[in-house]
PDB file of C-alpha atoms in Angstrom:
ATOM      1  CA  MET B 139       8.699  -6.728 -11.627  1.00  0.00           C
ATOM      2  CA  ILE B 140      10.310  -4.842  -8.772  1.00  0.00           C
ATOM      3  CA  ASN B 141       8.451  -1.689  -7.734  1.00  0.00           C
ATOM      4  CA  THR B 142       9.662  -1.164  -4.154  1.00  0.00           C
ATOM      5  CA  VAL B 143      12.967  -1.957  -2.443  1.00  0.00           C
ATOM      6  CA  LEU B 144      13.570  -1.713   1.304  1.00  0.00           C
ATOM      7  CA  VAL B 145      17.208  -1.015   2.177  1.00  0.00           C
ATOM      8  CA  VAL B 146      18.163  -1.836   5.769  1.00  0.00           C
ATOM      9  CA  ASP B 147      21.558  -0.337   6.605  1.00  0.00           C
ATOM     10  CA  ASP B 148      22.774   1.709   9.562  1.00  0.00           C
ATOM     11  CA  GLU B 149      24.961   3.877   7.288  1.00  0.00           C
ATOM     12  CA  PRO B 150      22.947   6.567   5.455  1.00  0.00           C
ATOM     13  CA  ALA B 151      25.759   6.840   2.877  1.00  0.00           C
ATOM     14  CA  ASN B 152      25.142   3.217   1.832  1.00  0.00           C
ATOM     15  CA  ILE B 153      21.408   3.871   1.470  1.00  0.00           C
ATOM     16  CA  HIS B 154      22.187   6.935  -0.653  1.00  0.00           C
ATOM     17  CA  LEU B 155      24.563   4.880  -2.813  1.00  0.00           C
ATOM     18  CA  ILE B 156      21.886   2.257  -3.492  1.00  0.00           C
ATOM     19  CA  LYS B 157      19.356   4.990  -4.274  1.00  0.00           C
ATOM     20  CA  GLY B 158      21.757   6.242  -6.944  1.00  0.00           C
ATOM     21  CA  ILE B 159      22.038   2.756  -8.453  1.00  0.00           C
ATOM     22  CA  LEU B 160      18.322   1.987  -8.668  1.00  0.00           C
ATOM     23  CA  PRO B 161      16.324   3.184 -11.658  1.00  0.00           C
ATOM     24  CA  ALA B 162      13.951   6.085 -10.994  1.00  0.00           C
ATOM     25  CA  ASN B 163      10.895   3.854 -11.443  1.00  0.00           C
ATOM     26  CA  ILE B 164      11.811   1.771  -8.368  1.00  0.00           C
ATOM     27  CA  LYS B 165      10.657   3.252  -5.066  1.00  0.00           C
ATOM     28  CA  LEU B 166      13.259   3.055  -2.317  1.00  0.00           C
ATOM     29  CA  LYS B 167      12.276   2.736   1.315  1.00  0.00           C
ATOM     30  CA  ALA B 168      14.977   2.850   3.958  1.00  0.00           C
ATOM     31  CA  ALA B 169      15.476   1.738   7.539  1.00  0.00           C
ATOM     32  CA  THR B 170      18.602   2.485   9.546  1.00  0.00           C
ATOM     33  CA  SER B 171      18.102  -0.447  11.923  1.00  0.00           C
ATOM     34  CA  GLY B 172      16.576  -3.891  12.022  1.00  0.00           C
ATOM     35  CA  ALA B 173      13.975  -2.730  14.528  1.00  0.00           C
ATOM     36  CA  ILE B 174      12.843   0.101  12.254  1.00  0.00           C
ATOM     37  CA  ALA B 175      12.663  -2.289   9.298  1.00  0.00           C
ATOM     38  CA  LEU B 176      10.527  -4.792  11.193  1.00  0.00           C
ATOM     39  CA  LYS B 177       8.155  -2.020  12.243  1.00  0.00           C
ATOM     40  CA  GLN B 178       7.875  -0.796   8.632  1.00  0.00           C
ATOM     41  CA  LEU B 179       7.185  -4.343   7.444  1.00  0.00           C
ATOM     42  CA  THR B 180       4.084  -4.573   9.655  1.00  0.00           C
ATOM     43  CA  LYS B 181       2.597  -1.683   7.635  1.00  0.00           C
ATOM     44  CA  SER B 182       3.666  -2.491   4.074  1.00  0.00           C
ATOM     45  CA  GLN B 183       5.837  -5.012   2.308  1.00  0.00           C
ATOM     46  CA  PRO B 184       8.376  -4.214  -0.406  1.00  0.00           C
ATOM     47  CA  ASP B 185       9.110  -6.445  -3.382  1.00  0.00           C
ATOM     48  CA  VAL B 186      12.652  -7.114  -2.142  1.00  0.00           C
ATOM     49  CA  ILE B 187      14.795  -6.313   0.917  1.00  0.00           C
ATOM     50  CA  LEU B 188      18.483  -5.382   0.801  1.00  0.00           C
ATOM     51  CA  LEU B 189      19.833  -6.150   4.275  1.00  0.00           C
ATOM     52  CA  ASP B 190      23.169  -5.227   5.840  1.00  0.00           C
ATOM     53  CA  LEU B 191      24.609  -7.723   8.318  1.00  0.00           C
ATOM     54  CA  VAL B 192      26.689  -5.470  10.564  1.00  0.00           C
ATOM     55  CA  MET B 193      24.406  -3.117  12.478  1.00  0.00           C
ATOM     56  CA  PRO B 194      24.251  -2.094  16.125  1.00  0.00           C
ATOM     57  CA  GLU B 195      21.594  -3.434  18.508  1.00  0.00           C
ATOM     58  CA  MET B 196      19.981  -5.906  16.084  1.00  0.00           C
ATOM     59  CA  ASP B 197      22.320  -7.272  13.424  1.00  0.00           C
ATOM     60  CA  GLY B 198      21.281  -8.552  10.014  1.00  0.00           C
ATOM     61  CA  PHE B 199      21.166 -12.182  11.154  1.00  0.00           C
ATOM     62  CA  GLU B 200      18.637 -11.424  13.884  1.00  0.00           C
ATOM     63  CA  THR B 201      16.679  -9.095  11.604  1.00  0.00           C
ATOM     64  CA  LEU B 202      16.511 -11.762   8.890  1.00  0.00           C
ATOM     65  CA  ALA B 203      15.363 -14.448  11.337  1.00  0.00           C
ATOM     66  CA  LYS B 204      12.640 -12.184  12.732  1.00  0.00           C
ATOM     67  CA  LEU B 205      11.333 -11.024   9.371  1.00  0.00           C
ATOM     68  CA  LYS B 206      11.237 -14.585   7.998  1.00  0.00           C
ATOM     69  CA  ALA B 207       9.197 -15.525  11.094  1.00  0.00           C
ATOM     70  CA  MET B 208       6.560 -12.939  10.115  1.00  0.00           C
ATOM     71  CA  PRO B 209       3.915 -14.693   7.956  1.00  0.00           C
ATOM     72  CA  GLU B 210       3.365 -11.579   5.841  1.00  0.00           C
ATOM     73  CA  CYS B 211       7.093 -11.333   5.046  1.00  0.00           C
ATOM     74  CA  GLN B 212       8.138 -14.925   4.419  1.00  0.00           C
ATOM     75  CA  HIS B 213       7.718 -14.564   0.646  1.00  0.00           C
ATOM     76  CA  ILE B 214       9.852 -11.397   0.321  1.00  0.00           C
ATOM     77  CA  PRO B 215      13.259 -12.069  -1.250  1.00  0.00           C
ATOM     78  CA  VAL B 216      16.150 -10.848   0.914  1.00  0.00           C
ATOM     79  CA  ILE B 217      19.526  -9.969  -0.563  1.00  0.00           C
ATOM     80  CA  ILE B 218      22.340  -9.578   1.954  1.00  0.00           C
ATOM     81  CA  ILE B 219      24.658  -6.623   1.403  1.00  0.00           C
ATOM     82  CA  SER B 220      27.759  -6.686   3.533  1.00  0.00           C
ATOM     83  CA  GLY B 221      31.463  -6.094   3.662  1.00  0.00           C
ATOM     84  CA  ASN B 222      31.668  -9.233   5.802  1.00  0.00           C
ATOM     85  CA  ALA B 223      30.794 -12.005   3.402  1.00  0.00           C
ATOM     86  CA  SER B 224      32.622 -14.947   4.922  1.00  0.00           C
ATOM     87  CA  SER B 225      31.538 -18.417   3.872  1.00  0.00           C
ATOM     88  CA  GLN B 226      30.098 -18.913   7.378  1.00  0.00           C
ATOM     89  CA  ASP B 227      28.020 -15.721   7.060  1.00  0.00           C
ATOM     90  CA  ILE B 228      26.762 -16.756   3.625  1.00  0.00           C
ATOM     91  CA  GLU B 229      25.870 -20.230   4.884  1.00  0.00           C
ATOM     92  CA  LYS B 230      24.090 -18.867   7.971  1.00  0.00           C
ATOM     93  CA  THR B 231      22.042 -16.270   6.078  1.00  0.00           C
ATOM     94  CA  THR B 232      21.138 -18.796   3.379  1.00  0.00           C
ATOM     95  CA  GLU B 233      19.854 -21.139   6.093  1.00  0.00           C
ATOM     96  CA  LEU B 234      17.839 -18.227   7.509  1.00  0.00           C
ATOM     97  CA  GLY B 235      16.235 -17.615   4.121  1.00  0.00           C
ATOM     98  CA  ALA B 236      18.374 -15.070   2.251  1.00  0.00           C
ATOM     99  CA  LEU B 237      18.156 -15.321  -1.522  1.00  0.00           C
ATOM    100  CA  SER B 238      21.619 -14.020  -2.375  1.00  0.00           C
ATOM    101  CA  HIS B 239      24.599 -11.985  -1.185  1.00  0.00           C
ATOM    102  CA  LEU B 240      26.352  -8.894  -2.500  1.00  0.00           C
ATOM    103  CA  GLN B 241      29.761  -7.773  -1.310  1.00  0.00           C
ATOM    104  CA  LYS B 242      30.204  -4.080  -0.467  1.00  0.00           C
ATOM    105  CA  PRO B 243      30.950  -1.924  -2.328  1.00  0.00           C
ATOM    106  CA  ILE B 244      27.918  -2.959  -4.334  1.00  0.00           C
ATOM    107  CA  SER B 245      28.275  -3.370  -8.086  1.00  0.00           C
ATOM    108  CA  LYS B 246      25.434  -1.765 -10.037  1.00  0.00           C
ATOM    109  CA  ASP B 247      25.544  -4.564 -12.605  1.00  0.00           C
ATOM    110  CA  GLN B 248      25.365  -7.314  -9.964  1.00  0.00           C
ATOM    111  CA  LEU B 249      22.503  -5.639  -8.096  1.00  0.00           C
ATOM    112  CA  MET B 250      20.490  -4.993 -11.237  1.00  0.00           C
ATOM    113  CA  ALA B 251      21.071  -8.567 -12.476  1.00  0.00           C
ATOM    114  CA  LEU B 252      19.712  -9.936  -9.186  1.00  0.00           C
ATOM    115  CA  LEU B 253      16.711  -7.606  -9.235  1.00  0.00           C
ATOM    116  CA  ASN B 254      15.950  -8.389 -12.888  1.00  0.00           C
ATOM    117  CA  ASP B 255      15.920 -12.119 -12.069  1.00  0.00           C
ATOM    118  CA  LEU B 256      13.165 -11.698  -9.466  1.00  0.00           C
TER     119      LEU B 256
END
């Protein structure tokens, strides 16, 4: 059962959108950069991470590689959320350990189906 979701996206509007999709019983944590997310993950781990690919400074690829290198985070499922879902991006993030991919704008039904399968 999913209790906590960490959304990593540099656009606050996207975080707000996901908050509106998630049921009230799921706690949402947010990070507006990969660096902030990695720092949060040293303190507590969510049940799942929703990770944007296109972010300044540290993109989603680098963030994913770094979090999967953290022993305490290797088990956390990561779902990529991005407007750039090329087959190369999907292949690369899958190799890095992403569970699945969602194309922006996110569909409530698709997100909830993925979360319910975890």
